[in-house]
Short mmCIF file of C-alpha atoms and ligand atoms in Angstrom, two decimals:
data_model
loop_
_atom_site.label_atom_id
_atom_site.label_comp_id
_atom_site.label_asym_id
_atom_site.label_seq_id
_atom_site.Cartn_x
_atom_site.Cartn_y
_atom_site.Cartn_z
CA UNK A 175 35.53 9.54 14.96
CA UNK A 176 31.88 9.62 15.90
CA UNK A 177 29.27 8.69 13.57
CA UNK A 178 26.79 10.93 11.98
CA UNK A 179 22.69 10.02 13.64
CA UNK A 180 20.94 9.07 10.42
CA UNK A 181 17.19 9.42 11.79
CA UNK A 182 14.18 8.20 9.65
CA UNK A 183 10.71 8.76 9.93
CA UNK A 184 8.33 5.73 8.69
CA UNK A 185 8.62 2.06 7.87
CA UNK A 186 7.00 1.86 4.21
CA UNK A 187 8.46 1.32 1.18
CA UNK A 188 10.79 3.94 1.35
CA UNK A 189 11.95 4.52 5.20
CA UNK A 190 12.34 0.75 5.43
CA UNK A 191 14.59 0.13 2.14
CA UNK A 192 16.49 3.01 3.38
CA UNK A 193 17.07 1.77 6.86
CA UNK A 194 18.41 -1.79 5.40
CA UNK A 195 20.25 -0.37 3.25
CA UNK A 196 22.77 2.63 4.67
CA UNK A 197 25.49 1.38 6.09
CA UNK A 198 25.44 1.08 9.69
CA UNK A 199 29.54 1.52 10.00
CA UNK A 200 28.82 4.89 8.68
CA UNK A 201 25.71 5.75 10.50
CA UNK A 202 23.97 5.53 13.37
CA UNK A 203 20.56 4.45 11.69
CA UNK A 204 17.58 5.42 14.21
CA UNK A 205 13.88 4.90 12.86
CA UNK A 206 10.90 6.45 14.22
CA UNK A 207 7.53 5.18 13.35
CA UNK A 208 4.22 3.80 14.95
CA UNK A 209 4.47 0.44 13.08
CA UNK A 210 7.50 -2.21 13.58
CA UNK A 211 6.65 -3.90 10.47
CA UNK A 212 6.57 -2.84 7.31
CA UNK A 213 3.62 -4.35 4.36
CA UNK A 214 4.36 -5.46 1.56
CA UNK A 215 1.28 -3.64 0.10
CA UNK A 216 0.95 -5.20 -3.15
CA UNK A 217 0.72 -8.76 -1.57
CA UNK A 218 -1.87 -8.00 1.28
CA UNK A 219 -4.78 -8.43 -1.54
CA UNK A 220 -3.45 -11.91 -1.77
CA UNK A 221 -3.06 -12.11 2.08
CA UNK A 222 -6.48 -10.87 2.70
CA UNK A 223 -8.03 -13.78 0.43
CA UNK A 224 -5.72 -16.70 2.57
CA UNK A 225 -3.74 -17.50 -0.01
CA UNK A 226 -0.80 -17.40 2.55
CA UNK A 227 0.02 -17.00 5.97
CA UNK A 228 -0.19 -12.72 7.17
CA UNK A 229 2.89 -12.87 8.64
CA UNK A 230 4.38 -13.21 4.81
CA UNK A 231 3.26 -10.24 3.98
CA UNK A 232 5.12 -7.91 6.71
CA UNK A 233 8.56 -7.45 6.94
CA UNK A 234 9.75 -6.71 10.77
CA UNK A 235 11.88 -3.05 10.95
CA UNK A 236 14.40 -5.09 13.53
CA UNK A 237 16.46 -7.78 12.42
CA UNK A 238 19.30 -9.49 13.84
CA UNK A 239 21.81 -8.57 10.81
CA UNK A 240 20.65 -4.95 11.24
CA UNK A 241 22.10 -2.73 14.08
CA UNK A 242 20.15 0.42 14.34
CA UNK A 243 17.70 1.91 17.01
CA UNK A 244 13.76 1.85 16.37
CA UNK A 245 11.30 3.83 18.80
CA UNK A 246 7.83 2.72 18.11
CA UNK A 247 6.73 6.43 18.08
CA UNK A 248 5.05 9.41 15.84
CA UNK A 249 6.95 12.36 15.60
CA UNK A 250 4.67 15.27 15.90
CA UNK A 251 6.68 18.17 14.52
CA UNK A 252 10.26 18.94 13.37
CA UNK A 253 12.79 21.93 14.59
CA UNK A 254 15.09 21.88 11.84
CA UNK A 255 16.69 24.85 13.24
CA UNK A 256 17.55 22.86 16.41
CA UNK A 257 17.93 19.44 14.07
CA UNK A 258 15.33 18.33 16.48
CA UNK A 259 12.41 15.25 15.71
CA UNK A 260 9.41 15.91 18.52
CA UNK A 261 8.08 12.52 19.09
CA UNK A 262 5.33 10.53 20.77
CA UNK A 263 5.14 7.07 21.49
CA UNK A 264 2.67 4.95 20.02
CA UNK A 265 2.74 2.13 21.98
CA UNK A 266 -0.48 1.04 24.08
CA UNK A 267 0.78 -0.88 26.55
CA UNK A 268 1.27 1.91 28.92
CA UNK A 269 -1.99 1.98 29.81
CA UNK A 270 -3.27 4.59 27.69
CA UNK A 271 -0.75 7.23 28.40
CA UNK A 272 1.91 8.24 25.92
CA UNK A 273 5.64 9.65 26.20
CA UNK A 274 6.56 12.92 24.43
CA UNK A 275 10.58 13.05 24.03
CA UNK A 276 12.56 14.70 21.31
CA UNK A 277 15.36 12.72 19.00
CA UNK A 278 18.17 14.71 17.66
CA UNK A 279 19.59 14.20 14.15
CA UNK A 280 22.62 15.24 11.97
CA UNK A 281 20.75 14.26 8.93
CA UNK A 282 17.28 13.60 8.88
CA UNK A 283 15.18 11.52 6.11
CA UNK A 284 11.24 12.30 6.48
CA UNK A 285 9.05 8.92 4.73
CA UNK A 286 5.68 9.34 6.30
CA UNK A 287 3.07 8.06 3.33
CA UNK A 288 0.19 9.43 2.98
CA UNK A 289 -3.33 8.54 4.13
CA UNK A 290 -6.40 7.63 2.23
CA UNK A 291 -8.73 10.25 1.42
CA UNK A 292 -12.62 9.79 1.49
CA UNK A 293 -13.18 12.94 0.14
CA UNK A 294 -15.46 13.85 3.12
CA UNK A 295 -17.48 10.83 2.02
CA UNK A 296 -20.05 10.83 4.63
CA UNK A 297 -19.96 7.20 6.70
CA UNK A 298 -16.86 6.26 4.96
CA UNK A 299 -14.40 6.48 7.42
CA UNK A 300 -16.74 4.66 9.90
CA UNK A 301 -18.04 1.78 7.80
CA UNK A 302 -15.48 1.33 4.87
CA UNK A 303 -13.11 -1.24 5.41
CA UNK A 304 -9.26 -0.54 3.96
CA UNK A 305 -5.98 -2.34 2.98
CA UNK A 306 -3.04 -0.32 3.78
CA UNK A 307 -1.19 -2.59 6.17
CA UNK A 308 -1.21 -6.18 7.58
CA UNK A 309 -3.93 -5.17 10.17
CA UNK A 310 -6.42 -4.02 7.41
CA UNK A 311 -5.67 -7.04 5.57
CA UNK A 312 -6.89 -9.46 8.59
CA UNK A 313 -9.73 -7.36 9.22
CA UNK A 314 -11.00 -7.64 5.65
CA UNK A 315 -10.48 -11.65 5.66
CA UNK A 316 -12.65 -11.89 9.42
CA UNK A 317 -15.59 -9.21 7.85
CA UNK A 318 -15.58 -12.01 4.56
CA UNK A 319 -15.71 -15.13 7.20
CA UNK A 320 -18.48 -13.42 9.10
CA UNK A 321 -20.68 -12.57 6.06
CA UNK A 322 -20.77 -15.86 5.04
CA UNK A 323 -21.71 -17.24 8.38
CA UNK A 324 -24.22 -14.42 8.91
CA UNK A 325 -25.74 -15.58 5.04
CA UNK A 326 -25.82 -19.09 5.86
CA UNK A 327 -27.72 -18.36 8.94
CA UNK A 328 -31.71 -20.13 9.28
CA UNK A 329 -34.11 -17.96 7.94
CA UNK A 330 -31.93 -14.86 5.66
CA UNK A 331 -33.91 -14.96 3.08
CA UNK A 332 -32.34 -15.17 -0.59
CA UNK A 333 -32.71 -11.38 -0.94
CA UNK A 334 -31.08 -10.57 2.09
CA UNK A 335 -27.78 -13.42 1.60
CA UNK A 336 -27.30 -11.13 -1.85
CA UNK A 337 -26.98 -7.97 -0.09
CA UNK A 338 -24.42 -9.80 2.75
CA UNK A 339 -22.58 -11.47 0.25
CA UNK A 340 -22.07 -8.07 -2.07
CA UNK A 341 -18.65 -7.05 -1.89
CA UNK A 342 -18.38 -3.24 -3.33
CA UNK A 343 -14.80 -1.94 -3.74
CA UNK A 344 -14.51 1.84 -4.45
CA UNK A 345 -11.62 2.78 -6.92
CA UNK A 346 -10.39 1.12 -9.80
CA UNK A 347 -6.80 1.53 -9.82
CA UNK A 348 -4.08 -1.65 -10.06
CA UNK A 349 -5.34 -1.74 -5.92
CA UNK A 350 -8.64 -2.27 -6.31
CA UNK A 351 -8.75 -4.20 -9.49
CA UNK A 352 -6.17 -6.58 -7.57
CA UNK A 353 -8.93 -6.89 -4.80
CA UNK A 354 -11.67 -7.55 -7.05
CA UNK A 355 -9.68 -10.67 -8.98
CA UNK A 356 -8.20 -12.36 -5.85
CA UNK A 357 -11.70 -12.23 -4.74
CA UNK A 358 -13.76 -13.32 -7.48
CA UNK A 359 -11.14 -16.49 -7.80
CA UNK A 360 -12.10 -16.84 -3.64
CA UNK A 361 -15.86 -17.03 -4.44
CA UNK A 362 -15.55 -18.92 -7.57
CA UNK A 363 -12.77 -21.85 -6.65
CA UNK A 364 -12.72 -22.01 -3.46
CA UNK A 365 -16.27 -20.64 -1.38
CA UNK A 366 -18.76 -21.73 -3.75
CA UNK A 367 -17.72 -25.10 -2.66
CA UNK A 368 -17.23 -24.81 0.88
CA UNK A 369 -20.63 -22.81 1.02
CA UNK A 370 -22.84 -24.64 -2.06
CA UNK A 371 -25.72 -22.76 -0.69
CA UNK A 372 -24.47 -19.64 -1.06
CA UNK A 373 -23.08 -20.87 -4.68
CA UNK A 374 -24.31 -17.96 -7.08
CA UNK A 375 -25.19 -15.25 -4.95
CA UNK A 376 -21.43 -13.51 -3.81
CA UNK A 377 -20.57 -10.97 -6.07
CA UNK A 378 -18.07 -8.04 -6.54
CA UNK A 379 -18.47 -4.38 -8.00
CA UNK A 380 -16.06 -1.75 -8.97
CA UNK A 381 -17.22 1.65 -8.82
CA UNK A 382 -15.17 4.38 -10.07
CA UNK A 383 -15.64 7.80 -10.19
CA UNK A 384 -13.24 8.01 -13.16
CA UNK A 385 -14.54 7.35 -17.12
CA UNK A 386 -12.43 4.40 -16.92
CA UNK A 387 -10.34 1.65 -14.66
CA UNK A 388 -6.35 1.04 -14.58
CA UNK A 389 -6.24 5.25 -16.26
CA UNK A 390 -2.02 4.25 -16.34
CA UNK A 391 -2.66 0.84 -18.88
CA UNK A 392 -3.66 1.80 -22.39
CA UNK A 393 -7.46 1.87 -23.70
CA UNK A 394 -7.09 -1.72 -25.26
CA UNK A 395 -5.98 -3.53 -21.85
CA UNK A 396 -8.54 -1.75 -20.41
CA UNK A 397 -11.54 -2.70 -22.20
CA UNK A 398 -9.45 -5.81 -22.13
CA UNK A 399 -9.84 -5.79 -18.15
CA UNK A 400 -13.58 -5.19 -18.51
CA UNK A 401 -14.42 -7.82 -20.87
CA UNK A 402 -12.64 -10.13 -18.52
CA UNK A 403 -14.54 -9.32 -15.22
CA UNK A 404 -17.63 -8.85 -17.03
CA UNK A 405 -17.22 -13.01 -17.91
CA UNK A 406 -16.23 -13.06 -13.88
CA UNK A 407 -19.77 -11.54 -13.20
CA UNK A 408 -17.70 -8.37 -11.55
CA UNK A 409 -19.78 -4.94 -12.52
CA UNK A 410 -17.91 -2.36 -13.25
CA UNK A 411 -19.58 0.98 -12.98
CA UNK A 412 -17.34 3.86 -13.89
CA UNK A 413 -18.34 7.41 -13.59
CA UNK A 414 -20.22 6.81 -9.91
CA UNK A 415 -19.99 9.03 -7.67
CA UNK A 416 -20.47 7.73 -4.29
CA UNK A 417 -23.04 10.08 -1.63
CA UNK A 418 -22.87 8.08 1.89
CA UNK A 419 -21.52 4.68 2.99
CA UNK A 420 -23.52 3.00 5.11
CA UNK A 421 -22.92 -0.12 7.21
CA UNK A 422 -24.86 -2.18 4.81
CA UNK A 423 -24.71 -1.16 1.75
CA UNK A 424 -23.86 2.63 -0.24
CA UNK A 425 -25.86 5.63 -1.85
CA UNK A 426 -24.67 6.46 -5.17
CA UNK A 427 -25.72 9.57 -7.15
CA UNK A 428 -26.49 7.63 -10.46
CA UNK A 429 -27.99 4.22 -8.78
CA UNK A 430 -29.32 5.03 -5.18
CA UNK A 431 -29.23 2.82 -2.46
CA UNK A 432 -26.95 -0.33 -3.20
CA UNK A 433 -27.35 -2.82 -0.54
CA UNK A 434 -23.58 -4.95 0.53
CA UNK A 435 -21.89 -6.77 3.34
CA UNK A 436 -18.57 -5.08 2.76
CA UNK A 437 -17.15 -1.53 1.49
CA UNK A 438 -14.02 -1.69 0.53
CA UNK A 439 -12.10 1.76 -0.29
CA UNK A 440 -9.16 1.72 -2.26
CA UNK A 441 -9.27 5.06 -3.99
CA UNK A 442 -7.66 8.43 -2.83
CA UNK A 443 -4.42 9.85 -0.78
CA UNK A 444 -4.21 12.35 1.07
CA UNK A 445 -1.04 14.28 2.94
CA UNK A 446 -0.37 12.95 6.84
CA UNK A 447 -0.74 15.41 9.53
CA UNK A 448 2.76 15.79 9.67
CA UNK A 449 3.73 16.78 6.33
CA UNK A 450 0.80 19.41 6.68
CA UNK A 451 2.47 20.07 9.94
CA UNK A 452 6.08 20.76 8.25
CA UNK A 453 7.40 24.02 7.14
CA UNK A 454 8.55 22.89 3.43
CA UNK A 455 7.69 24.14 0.43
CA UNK A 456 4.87 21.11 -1.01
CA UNK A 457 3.14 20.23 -4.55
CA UNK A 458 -0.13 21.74 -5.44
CA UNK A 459 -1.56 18.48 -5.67
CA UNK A 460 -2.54 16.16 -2.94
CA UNK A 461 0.45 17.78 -1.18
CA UNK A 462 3.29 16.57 -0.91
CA UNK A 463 6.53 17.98 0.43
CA UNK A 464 8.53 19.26 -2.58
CA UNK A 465 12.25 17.95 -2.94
CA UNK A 466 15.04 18.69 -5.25
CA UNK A 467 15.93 16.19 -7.66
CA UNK A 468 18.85 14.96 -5.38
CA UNK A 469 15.72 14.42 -2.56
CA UNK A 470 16.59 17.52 -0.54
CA UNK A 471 13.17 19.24 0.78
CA UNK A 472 12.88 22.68 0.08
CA UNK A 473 12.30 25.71 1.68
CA UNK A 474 8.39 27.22 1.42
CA UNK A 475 7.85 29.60 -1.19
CA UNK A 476 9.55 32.00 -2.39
CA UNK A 477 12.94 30.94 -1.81
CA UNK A 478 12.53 27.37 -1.83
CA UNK A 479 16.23 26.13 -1.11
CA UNK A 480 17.03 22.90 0.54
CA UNK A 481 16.92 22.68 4.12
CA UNK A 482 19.73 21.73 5.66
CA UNK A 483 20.34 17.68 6.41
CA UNK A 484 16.86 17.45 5.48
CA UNK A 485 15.38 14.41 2.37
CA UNK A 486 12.26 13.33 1.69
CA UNK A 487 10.40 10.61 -0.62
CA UNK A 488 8.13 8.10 -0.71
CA UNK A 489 3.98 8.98 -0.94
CA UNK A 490 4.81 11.92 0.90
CA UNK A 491 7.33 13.48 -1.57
CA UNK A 492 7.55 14.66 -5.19
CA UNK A 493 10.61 16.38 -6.88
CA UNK A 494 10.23 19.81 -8.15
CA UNK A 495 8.99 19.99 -12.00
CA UNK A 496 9.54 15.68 -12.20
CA UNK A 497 6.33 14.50 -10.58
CA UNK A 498 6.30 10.32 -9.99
CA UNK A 499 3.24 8.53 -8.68
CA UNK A 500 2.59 7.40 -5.02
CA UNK A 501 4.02 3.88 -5.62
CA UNK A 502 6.24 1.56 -4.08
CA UNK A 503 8.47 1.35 -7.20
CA UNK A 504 9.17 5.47 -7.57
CA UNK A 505 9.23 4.78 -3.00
CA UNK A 506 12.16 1.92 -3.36
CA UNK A 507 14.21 3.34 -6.14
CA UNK A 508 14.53 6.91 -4.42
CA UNK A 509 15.40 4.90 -1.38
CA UNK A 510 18.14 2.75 -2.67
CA UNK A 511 19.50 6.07 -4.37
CA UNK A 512 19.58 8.00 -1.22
CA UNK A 513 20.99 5.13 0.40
CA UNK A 514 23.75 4.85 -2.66
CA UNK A 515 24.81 8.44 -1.79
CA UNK A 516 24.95 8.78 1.28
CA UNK A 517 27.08 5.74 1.71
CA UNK A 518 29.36 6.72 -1.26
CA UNK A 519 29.46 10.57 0.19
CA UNK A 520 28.36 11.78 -2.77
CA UNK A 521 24.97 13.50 -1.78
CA UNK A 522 24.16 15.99 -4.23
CA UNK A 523 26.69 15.04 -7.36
CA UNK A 524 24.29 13.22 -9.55
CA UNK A 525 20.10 13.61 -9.44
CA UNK A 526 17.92 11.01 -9.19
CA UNK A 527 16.94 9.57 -12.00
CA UNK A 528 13.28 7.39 -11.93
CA UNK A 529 13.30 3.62 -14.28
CA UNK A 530 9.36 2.81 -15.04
CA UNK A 531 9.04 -1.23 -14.69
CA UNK A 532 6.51 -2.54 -16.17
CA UNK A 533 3.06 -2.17 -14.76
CA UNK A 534 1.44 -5.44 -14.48
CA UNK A 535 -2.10 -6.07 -12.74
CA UNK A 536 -4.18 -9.44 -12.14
CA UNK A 537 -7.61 -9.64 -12.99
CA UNK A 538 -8.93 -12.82 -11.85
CA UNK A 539 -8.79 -16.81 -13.30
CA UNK A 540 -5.77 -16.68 -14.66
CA UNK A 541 -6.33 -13.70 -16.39
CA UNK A 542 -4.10 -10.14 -16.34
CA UNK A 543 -2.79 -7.17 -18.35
CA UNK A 544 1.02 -5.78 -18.78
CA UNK A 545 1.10 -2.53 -19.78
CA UNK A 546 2.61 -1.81 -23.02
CA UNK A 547 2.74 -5.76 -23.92
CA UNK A 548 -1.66 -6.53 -25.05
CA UNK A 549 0.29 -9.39 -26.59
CA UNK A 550 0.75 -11.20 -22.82
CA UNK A 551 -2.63 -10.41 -21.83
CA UNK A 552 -4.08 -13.66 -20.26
CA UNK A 553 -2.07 -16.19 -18.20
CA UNK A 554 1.24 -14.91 -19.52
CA UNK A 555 0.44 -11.76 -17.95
CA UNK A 556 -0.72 -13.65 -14.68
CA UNK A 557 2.40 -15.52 -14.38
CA UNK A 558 4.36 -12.06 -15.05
CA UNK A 559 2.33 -10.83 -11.80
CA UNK A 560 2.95 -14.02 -9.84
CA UNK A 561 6.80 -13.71 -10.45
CA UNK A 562 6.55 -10.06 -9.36
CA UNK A 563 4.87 -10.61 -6.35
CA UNK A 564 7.27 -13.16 -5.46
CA UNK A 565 10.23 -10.31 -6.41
CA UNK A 566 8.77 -7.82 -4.13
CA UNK A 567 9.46 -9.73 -1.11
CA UNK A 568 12.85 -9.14 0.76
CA UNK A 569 14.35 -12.51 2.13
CA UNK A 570 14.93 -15.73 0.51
CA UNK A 571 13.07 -17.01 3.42
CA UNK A 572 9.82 -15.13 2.50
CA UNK A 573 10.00 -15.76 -1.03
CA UNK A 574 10.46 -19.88 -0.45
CA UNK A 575 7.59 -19.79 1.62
CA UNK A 576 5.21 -18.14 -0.19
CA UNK A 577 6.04 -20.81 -3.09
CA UNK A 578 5.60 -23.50 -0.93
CA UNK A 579 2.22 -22.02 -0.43
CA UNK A 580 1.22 -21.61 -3.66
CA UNK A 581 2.23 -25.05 -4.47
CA UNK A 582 -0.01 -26.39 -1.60
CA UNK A 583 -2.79 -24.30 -2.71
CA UNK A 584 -2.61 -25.55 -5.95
CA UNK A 585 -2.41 -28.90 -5.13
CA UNK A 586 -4.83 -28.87 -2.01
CA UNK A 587 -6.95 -25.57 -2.33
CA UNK A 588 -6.89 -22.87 -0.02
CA UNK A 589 -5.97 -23.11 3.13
CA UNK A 590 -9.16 -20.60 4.25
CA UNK A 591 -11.23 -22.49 2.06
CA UNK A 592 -10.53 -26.26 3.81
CA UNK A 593 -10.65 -24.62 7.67
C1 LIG B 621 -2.99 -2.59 -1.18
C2 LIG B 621 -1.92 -1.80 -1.89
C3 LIG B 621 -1.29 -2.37 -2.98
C4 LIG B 621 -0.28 -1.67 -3.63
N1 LIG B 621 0.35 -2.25 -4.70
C5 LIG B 621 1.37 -1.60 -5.31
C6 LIG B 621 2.06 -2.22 -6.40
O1 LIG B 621 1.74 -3.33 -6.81
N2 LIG B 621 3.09 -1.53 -6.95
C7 LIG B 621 3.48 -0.30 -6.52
O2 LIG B 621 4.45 0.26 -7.05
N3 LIG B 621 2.82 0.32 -5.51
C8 LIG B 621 1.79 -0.30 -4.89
N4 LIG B 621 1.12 0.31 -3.86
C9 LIG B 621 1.51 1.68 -3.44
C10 LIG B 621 2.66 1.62 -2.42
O3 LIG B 621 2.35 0.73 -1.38
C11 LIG B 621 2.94 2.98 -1.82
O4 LIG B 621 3.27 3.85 -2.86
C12 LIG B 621 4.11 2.87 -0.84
O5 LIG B 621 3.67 2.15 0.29
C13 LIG B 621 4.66 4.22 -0.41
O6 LIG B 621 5.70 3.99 0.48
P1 LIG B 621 6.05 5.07 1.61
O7 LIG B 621 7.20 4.50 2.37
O8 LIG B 621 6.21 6.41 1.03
O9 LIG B 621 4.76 5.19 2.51
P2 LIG B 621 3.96 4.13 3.36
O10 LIG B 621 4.19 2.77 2.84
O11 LIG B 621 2.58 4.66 3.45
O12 LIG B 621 4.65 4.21 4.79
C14 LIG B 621 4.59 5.36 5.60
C15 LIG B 621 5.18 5.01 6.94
O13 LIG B 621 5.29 6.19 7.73
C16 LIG B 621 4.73 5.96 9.01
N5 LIG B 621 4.29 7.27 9.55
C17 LIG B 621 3.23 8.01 9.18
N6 LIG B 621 3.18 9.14 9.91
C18 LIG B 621 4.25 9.11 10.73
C19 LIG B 621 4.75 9.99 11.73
N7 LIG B 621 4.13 11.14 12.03
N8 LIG B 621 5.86 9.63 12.42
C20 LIG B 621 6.51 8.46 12.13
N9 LIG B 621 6.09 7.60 11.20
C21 LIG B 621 4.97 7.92 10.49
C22 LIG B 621 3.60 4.98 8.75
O14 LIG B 621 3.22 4.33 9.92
C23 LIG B 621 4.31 4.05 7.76
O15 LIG B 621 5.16 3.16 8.43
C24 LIG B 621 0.09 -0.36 -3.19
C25 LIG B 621 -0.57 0.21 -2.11
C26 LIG B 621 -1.56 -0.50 -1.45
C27 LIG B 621 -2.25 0.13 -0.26
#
């Protein structure tokens, strides 16, 4: 009997889980997506500031255990009359020129993400520097090398090494409060000695456009979290709104002009062209493609009935009246689900059902918050985020290596600290 085409679009949290996961006697798994790797997003903070090797932090979409097809590729549009993906490659080693070619399915499971939004942030998109994936990651650690170099230059005067060495990262959700503490421990343990005459003059803000930072902890582990970065020497300024990014530096409605080296922008999704391309019914907010609670994507308005063959999750998903958050934990557990049903044939018998973990978030020297535990705050709550890091990772062979780096950082300092 011939096997039904599985095909899945993306290679985040939830297309990848998925394609590990169904069973490839069943199925033939094919995955479409412009990147053959897939980030483990919340350890690229900890990539970015060299506490191990990048490579750790990506998982590759082809593995040797794993038979299924990948085509390094977009796909532009979907016929779901004709149970058609139109795709186009996204590989540049042709020279420039891209294929177009279409990829039939019997059952097709859409995981695009989202991208960040700027909010039409004038010179953001040009000048801000982000951390989605691996790439963004290396790009962020190069941009801190450089600033220091350019600061310890002959002749920047003390004024100007301050404005080089100011990081500024926009939003203060668990991503860019993660940022901010991995960093501050960079410039505190490990650069202030490798650079001792730059000692004193790197710092870090937060700026916010919220009242307050980490909105899904409660109000004590927040003003928890600014106590603690306010003894770090990170400013926290909530309520800013930001005007213009600039390449040095930002214009904020309450402060002005802030000179900085380094924007980074953590704040703000917003749907992919493709699930504003796609014909499904989609949330109010952000949008995202509305689903069933058994992850079958509806119909647009009025009827809004599940399309045939057709699931969605992940950041570019939400199920009708049961909205989750764009994480990787609501991404993996509708993934594994899917993955449980389809196997088992039972797509459609029992509705996915969402398990909060706890939410956990570092906050530099040793410090962090659990939500929903104030009692851990402090290095209980940073070894609860170590161990979780650790758990996010997919292969033995990842996890050991990571600890081995750890220990050696420990015991040695950084590695991008001794180079
Ligand atoms: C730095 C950082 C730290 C984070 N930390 C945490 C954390 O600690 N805990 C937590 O729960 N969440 C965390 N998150 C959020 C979490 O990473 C996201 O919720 C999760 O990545 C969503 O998974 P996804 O598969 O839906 O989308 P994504 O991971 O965004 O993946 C989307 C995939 O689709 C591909 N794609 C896009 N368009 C197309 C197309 N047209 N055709 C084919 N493929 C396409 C993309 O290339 C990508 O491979 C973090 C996010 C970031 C950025």
């Amino acid at each position: 009997m011939s096997k039904e085409t599985i095909v899945i679009v993306g290679t985040g949290w939830a297309g990848y889980t998925l394609s590990q996961k169904l069973d490839e006697k069943k199925f033939d798994i094919t995955v479409i997506s412009p990147e053959d790797t897939s980030p483990y997003t919340p350890l690229l903070a900890s990539a970015a500031c060299g506490l191990f090797d990048f490579s750790l932090a990506e998982e590759p979409v082809r593995h040797k255990s794993k038979k299924l097809t990948y085509h390094k590729a977009r796909v532009e549009d979907v016929d779901f009359g004709r149970k058609v993906c139109k795709c186009r490659s996204a590989c540049d080693v042709l020279g420039g020129e891209s294929r177009v070619f279409e990829i039939k399915y019997d059952r097709l499971i859409l995981a695009p993400g989202c991208v960040t939004n700027t909010s039409h942030t004038p010179g953001a998109d040009e000048h801000a520097f982000f951390v989605r994936n691996v790439a963004d990651a290396k790009r962020v650690q190069h941009r801190l090398k450089q600033l220091l170099e350019l600061a310890s230059m002959p002749g920047v005067s003390e004024t100007e090494q301050r404005g080089l060495l100011h990081i500024i990262i926009v939003g203060g959700g668990p991503t860019g409060v993660e940022l901010a503490a991995e960093m501050s421990d960079l410039f505190h343990d490990d650069f202030s000695v490798l650079y001792p005459h730059l000692a004193g003059k790197m710092s870090l803000s937060i700026h916010d456009a919220a009242p307050f930072i980490l909105g899904a902890f409660e109000d004590a582990l927040r003003q928890h979290s600014l106590k603690s970065f306010s003894k770090r020497h990170v400013r926290v300024l909530t309520g800013s709104k930001i005007k213009s990014v600039e390449a040095d530096g930002i214009t904020t409605e309450t402060e002005g002009r802030i000179p900085c080296g380094m924007v980074l922008w953590t704040a703000g999704n917003q749907q992919c062209p493709l699930t504003e391309k796609l014909q499904t019914a989609k949330t109010d907010k952000l949008p995202r493609i509305l689903t069933d609670e058994y992850l079958h994507a509806l119909t647009p308005k009025p009827d809004q009935q599940p399309i045939s063959s057709v699931y969605a999750l992940g950041d570019a998903a939400d199920i009708k009246k049961h909205f989750l958050p764009t994480t990787a934990e609501v991404a993996t557990q509708k993934a594994e689900y899917l993955a449980k049903t389809l196997n088992s044939g039972t797509d459609g018998e029992k509705p996915f059902k969402y398990q909060q973990r706890a939410l956990v978030a570092y906050l530099g020297g040793h410090d962090g918050v659990v939500h929903g535990r104030p009692e851990w705050s402090g290095p209980r709550a940073w070894a609860a985020w170590r161990s979780k890091n650790l758990l996010w990772t997919r292969s033995w062979r990842r996890r050991g290596m990571i600890a081995v780096y750890w220990l050696l950082d420990w015991v040695g300092g950084k590695a991008i600290a001794r180079a």
